[in-house]
Coordinates of C-alpha atoms in Angstrom, one line a residue:
P1 CA -14.3 -14.4 10.5
S2 CA -17.1 -15.9 12.6
L3 CA -19.7 -13.6 10.4
C4 CA -18.8 -15.9 7.6
G5 CA -17.9 -19.3 9.2
A6 CA -14.2 -18.6 7.9
E7 CA -12.6 -20.0 11.3
K8 CA -13.7 -23.3 10.5
V9 CA -11.6 -23.5 7.4
S10 CA -8.6 -25.7 8.5
S11 CA -6.8 -25.6 5.6
L12 CA -7.2 -23.8 1.9
P13 CA -7.2 -25.9 -0.6
A14 CA -4.4 -25.4 -3.4
V15 CA -4.8 -23.4 -6.3
Q16 CA -3.3 -23.1 -9.6
P17 CA -0.7 -20.1 -9.8
V18 CA -1.9 -16.6 -11.1
K19 CA 0.5 -15.2 -14.0
G20 CA 3.5 -13.9 -12.5
A21 CA 2.9 -15.3 -9.2
G22 CA 5.8 -15.1 -7.2
T23 CA 7.5 -12.3 -9.3
T24 CA 7.0 -8.4 -9.7
E25 CA 5.4 -9.1 -13.0
S26 CA 2.5 -10.5 -11.3
I27 CA -0.8 -8.6 -11.2
I28 CA -1.3 -9.2 -7.6
W29 CA 2.4 -7.4 -6.6
R30 CA 1.3 -4.4 -8.7
D31 CA -2.0 -4.4 -6.7
A32 CA -0.2 -4.7 -3.4
E33 CA 2.1 -1.6 -4.4
R34 CA -0.6 0.1 -5.5
T35 CA -2.5 -0.4 -2.2
F36 CA -0.3 0.2 0.6
K37 CA 2.9 1.9 1.3
T38 CA 4.4 -0.3 3.5
E39 CA 6.5 -3.3 2.7
N40 CA 4.9 -5.2 5.4
F41 CA 1.8 -4.5 4.4
R42 CA 2.2 -5.6 0.8
K43 CA 3.7 -8.7 1.3
Q44 CA 1.0 -9.7 3.8
M45 CA -1.6 -8.7 1.0
I46 CA 0.4 -10.9 -1.8
D47 CA 0.6 -13.6 0.3
A48 CA -3.1 -13.8 0.9
L49 CA -4.0 -13.3 -2.5
E50 CA -1.6 -16.0 -4.0
L51 CA -3.2 -18.2 -1.4
V52 CA -6.8 -18.2 -3.0
A53 CA -6.4 -16.4 -6.7
D54 CA -6.7 -19.9 -8.5
G55 CA -5.1 -19.2 -12.0
D56 CA -7.2 -16.3 -12.4
Y57 CA -7.6 -12.7 -10.4
H58 CA -10.0 -9.5 -10.5
Q59 CA -8.8 -6.2 -9.0
G60 CA -11.9 -6.4 -6.6
M61 CA -10.6 -9.3 -4.7
G62 CA -7.5 -6.7 -4.2
Y63 CA -9.6 -4.0 -2.5
F64 CA -11.3 -6.3 -0.2
C65 CA -8.2 -8.2 0.7
G66 CA -6.5 -4.6 1.3
F67 CA -9.4 -3.5 3.4
M68 CA -9.7 -6.6 5.6
L69 CA -6.0 -6.4 6.4
L70 CA -6.7 -3.2 8.1
V71 CA -9.5 -4.8 10.4
V72 CA -8.8 -8.8 10.4
P73 CA -5.5 -10.5 11.5
P74 CA -3.6 -11.3 8.6
Q75 CA -4.2 -15.4 9.3
D76 CA -7.5 -14.8 8.6
V77 CA -7.8 -12.8 5.4
A78 CA -7.4 -15.7 3.5
K79 CA -10.0 -18.1 5.1
I80 CA -12.6 -14.9 4.6
L81 CA -11.1 -14.1 1.0
H82 CA -11.8 -18.1 0.5
K83 CA -15.3 -18.3 1.7
V84 CA -16.7 -15.2 -0.1
G85 CA -15.3 -16.2 -3.4
T86 CA -16.4 -20.3 -3.3
D87 CA -19.3 -19.9 -1.1
E88 CA -22.3 -20.1 -3.0
K89 CA -24.0 -17.6 -0.2
Y90 CA -21.6 -14.4 -1.0
T91 CA -20.2 -14.2 -4.9
P92 CA -18.2 -16.9 -6.1
G93 CA -17.9 -15.8 -9.9
Y94 CA -17.0 -12.3 -9.2
W95 CA -13.6 -12.4 -8.9
K96 CA -12.3 -13.6 -12.4
G97 CA -11.2 -12.2 -15.4
Q98 CA -14.3 -12.9 -17.2
P99 CA -17.0 -12.3 -14.4
E100 CA -19.7 -13.8 -15.9
A101 CA -21.8 -14.0 -12.3
F102 CA -21.1 -10.1 -11.5
V103 CA -22.9 -9.5 -15.3
R104 CA -25.8 -11.5 -14.8
D105 CA -26.3 -10.0 -11.5
A106 CA -25.9 -6.3 -12.7
M107 CA -28.7 -7.7 -14.9
V108 CA -31.0 -8.7 -12.2
Y109 CA -30.2 -5.2 -10.4
Q110 CA -31.2 -3.4 -13.1
R111 CA -34.3 -5.8 -13.2
L112 CA -35.2 -4.5 -9.7
I113 CA -34.7 -1.1 -10.6
Q114 CA -37.0 -1.1 -13.0
K115 CA -39.4 -2.3 -11.0
R116 CA -39.2 -0.1 -7.5
I117 CA -37.7 2.9 -8.8
P118 CA -38.7 2.7 -12.6
A119 CA -38.3 6.4 -13.5
V120 CA -34.2 6.1 -12.5
A121 CA -34.2 3.2 -14.5
E122 CA -36.1 4.3 -17.6
H123 CA -33.5 7.5 -17.2
L124 CA -30.6 5.7 -17.4
Q125 CA -32.2 3.5 -20.3
K126 CA -32.1 7.1 -22.2
A127 CA -28.9 7.8 -21.5
A128 CA -27.5 4.5 -22.6
L129 CA -25.8 3.6 -19.1
V130 CA -25.7 -0.4 -19.2
P131 CA -25.2 -1.9 -15.5
E132 CA -21.9 -3.5 -16.0
A133 CA -20.3 -0.1 -16.3
Y134 CA -21.4 1.5 -12.7
A135 CA -22.5 -1.5 -10.6
Q136 CA -19.2 -3.0 -10.5
K137 CA -18.4 -0.9 -7.5
W138 CA -21.1 -2.1 -5.1
F139 CA -21.0 -5.3 -6.3
V140 CA -17.9 -6.6 -7.0
G141 CA -15.7 -3.6 -5.2
L142 CA -18.0 -3.6 -2.1
C143 CA -17.8 -0.2 -2.2
V144 CA -14.0 0.0 -0.8
H145 CA -13.5 3.2 -2.9
T146 CA -16.6 4.9 -2.4
M147 CA -17.2 4.7 1.3
P148 CA -15.6 6.2 4.6
F149 CA -14.5 3.5 6.7
K150 CA -16.7 4.0 9.4
P151 CA -19.9 3.0 7.1
L152 CA -17.7 0.6 5.4
I153 CA -17.1 -1.3 8.2
D154 CA -21.1 -1.6 8.8
L155 CA -21.2 -2.7 5.3
F156 CA -18.5 -5.4 5.5
E157 CA -19.9 -6.8 8.4
A158 CA -24.0 -6.7 7.2
F159 CA -22.5 -8.6 3.6
L160 CA -20.5 -11.1 5.6
S161 CA -24.0 -11.8 7.6
E162 CA -26.2 -12.1 4.9
G163 CA -23.9 -12.7 1.6
Y164 CA -25.0 -11.8 -1.6
M165 CA -28.8 -11.0 -0.7
F166 CA -27.2 -7.7 1.2
L167 CA -25.2 -6.6 -2.1
F168 CA -28.8 -6.6 -4.5
K169 CA -30.2 -4.8 -1.4
L170 CA -27.5 -2.3 -1.0
S171 CA -27.7 -1.6 -4.8
V172 CA -31.4 -0.6 -4.7
A173 CA -30.6 1.9 -1.3
V174 CA -27.9 3.4 -3.5
V175 CA -30.2 4.0 -6.6
S176 CA -32.8 5.3 -3.8
A177 CA -30.4 7.7 -2.0
V178 CA -28.8 9.0 -5.6
K179 CA -32.5 9.1 -7.5
D180 CA -33.8 12.7 -7.2
K181 CA -29.8 13.8 -8.5
I182 CA -29.9 11.6 -11.1
L183 CA -33.1 12.3 -12.0
E184 CA -32.4 15.9 -12.3
T185 CA -29.1 15.0 -14.3
K186 CA -29.4 15.5 -18.1
T187 CA -29.3 12.3 -19.6
G188 CA -26.5 13.4 -21.9
E189 CA -24.3 14.1 -19.3
V190 CA -23.2 10.6 -18.9
N191 CA -20.2 11.4 -17.1
K192 CA -22.0 13.0 -13.9
L193 CA -24.4 10.0 -13.8
F194 CA -21.6 7.8 -13.6
E195 CA -20.4 10.3 -10.6
L196 CA -23.3 9.6 -8.6
L197 CA -23.7 6.1 -9.4
R198 CA -20.2 5.7 -8.0
L199 CA -20.7 7.8 -5.0
E200 CA -17.5 9.9 -6.6
K201 CA -16.2 12.0 -3.7
K202 CA -17.3 15.2 -6.0
S203 CA -21.2 14.7 -4.8
F204 CA -20.6 12.6 -2.2
P205 CA -17.5 13.9 0.4
D206 CA -16.3 11.3 3.0
T207 CA -17.3 14.0 5.7
D208 CA -21.0 13.4 5.2
E209 CA -21.0 9.8 7.1
D210 CA -24.5 10.1 8.0
F211 CA -25.0 9.9 4.2
F212 CA -23.2 6.5 3.6
F213 CA -24.7 5.1 6.9
G214 CA -28.3 5.8 5.8
I215 CA -27.4 3.8 2.3
V216 CA -26.5 1.1 4.7
N217 CA -29.0 1.1 7.1
A218 CA -31.8 1.3 4.2
A219 CA -30.0 -1.6 2.8
K220 CA -30.4 -3.6 6.0
S221 CA -33.8 -3.3 6.4
M222 CA -35.2 -3.5 2.7
D223 CA -37.5 -6.5 2.0
I224 CA -35.9 -8.2 -1.4
S225 CA -37.1 -11.7 -0.6
E226 CA -34.2 -14.8 -2.2
D227 CA -36.9 -16.4 -4.2
E228 CA -37.2 -12.9 -6.4
I229 CA -33.2 -13.1 -6.8
K230 CA -33.4 -16.5 -7.7
T231 CA -36.1 -16.6 -10.1
L232 CA -34.3 -13.6 -11.6
R233 CA -30.8 -15.1 -11.4
E234 CA -32.3 -17.6 -13.5
E235 CA -34.3 -15.8 -16.3
E236 CA -30.9 -13.1 -16.8
N237 CA -28.8 -16.1 -16.9
K238 CA -30.2 -17.4 -19.9
V239 CA -30.3 -14.3 -21.4
L240 CA -27.1 -13.9 -20.6
Q241 CA -25.8 -17.1 -21.8
E242 CA -28.1 -16.4 -25.3
K243 CA -25.8 -13.1 -25.7
L244 CA -22.5 -14.9 -25.1
E245 CA -23.6 -17.6 -27.5
K246 CA -24.0 -14.8 -30.0
V247 CA -20.5 -13.3 -29.3
R248 CA -18.8 -16.4 -29.5
A249 CA -20.1 -17.2 -33.0
R250 CA -19.3 -14.1 -34.4
E251 CA -16.0 -14.1 -32.7
K252 CA -15.6 -17.5 -34.6
E253 CA -16.3 -15.8 -37.8
L254 CA -14.4 -13.1 -37.6
Q255 CA -11.6 -16.0 -37.0
D256 CA -12.2 -17.8 -39.5
E257 CA -12.2 -15.3 -41.9
D258 CA -8.8 -14.0 -40.9
D259 CA -7.6 -17.4 -41.1
D260 CA -8.6 -17.2 -45.1
E261 CA -7.0 -14.1 -45.6
I262 CA -2.7 -13.8 -46.2
E263 CA -1.5 -10.4 -45.8
F264 CA 2.2 -10.1 -46.3
S265 CA 3.5 -6.5 -44.9
D266 CA 7.1 -5.3 -44.3
E267 CA 5.8 -4.0 -40.9
D268 CA 4.1 -6.3 -37.8
D269 CA 0.5 -5.1 -37.6
D270 CA 0.2 -4.2 -33.8
E271 CA -1.9 -6.7 -31.9
E272 CA -5.6 -6.3 -30.9
D273 CA -5.9 -5.6 -27.5
E274 CA -9.0 -6.6 -25.8
A275 CA -10.7 -3.3 -25.5
E276 CA -10.6 -2.8 -29.1
R277 CA -11.6 -6.6 -29.9
L278 CA -14.9 -5.9 -27.6
A279 CA -15.4 -2.7 -29.4
R280 CA -15.4 -4.0 -32.9
L281 CA -17.6 -6.5 -31.9
A282 CA -20.3 -4.7 -30.2
A283 CA -20.1 -2.2 -33.7
Q284 CA -21.1 -5.7 -35.3

């Protein structure tokens, strides 16, 4: 707790309950069931998350919470979650259903790679891999599903000490560590590229702890300035907001078109899910 100042949090602010809070219909309850086998740990996870999830929730918060419960007293976990999710030193906005802050930072990461490892940036662009599709494993999930326990402890300590800056260093360190394998992989082998970037066990088994320690240590010693990140964040946030405005305008157009049409049917049409909606908009 002292690494992030959580010990100074005397009380947590009231939050808007997540949909279904207190029942088995809550996504938090379902995540707790998937994370832990024992009822005691499940209850600890649910209690901590419901104290800090303010009307919205992202599974990245659950990953972080689950791991922290293994190494930190339960009464401190909610305080740490609060600091990480609200303090500008860390990642406010990442743990939302629509995490615009993460998307912005994924775009910043892409700029860092274009500057520092241009061959990889060009290769991934040819493969049509957007950073939001894989960088969430590092930025939002904090490598909980990609690194073995001991290197992960090191990673968490560095993140809690340094804040969001460490995540940008980590992202560059990950790509540097897998650079050769990426460049050896054909751009058409998208699944293989995802496997490498997500540090999946097929390519990087947990038994090779030195590999993962190497990534964390490289991130710790990497030189990236806060001024550079601040500038890139401002630039990419402007780009992101312009994109979002276009999407919202297009959605409104489609809604207006739907409102102008009246269809009669003997059967109820299935409601379009979120994935279908995004795919349709992307094709416009």
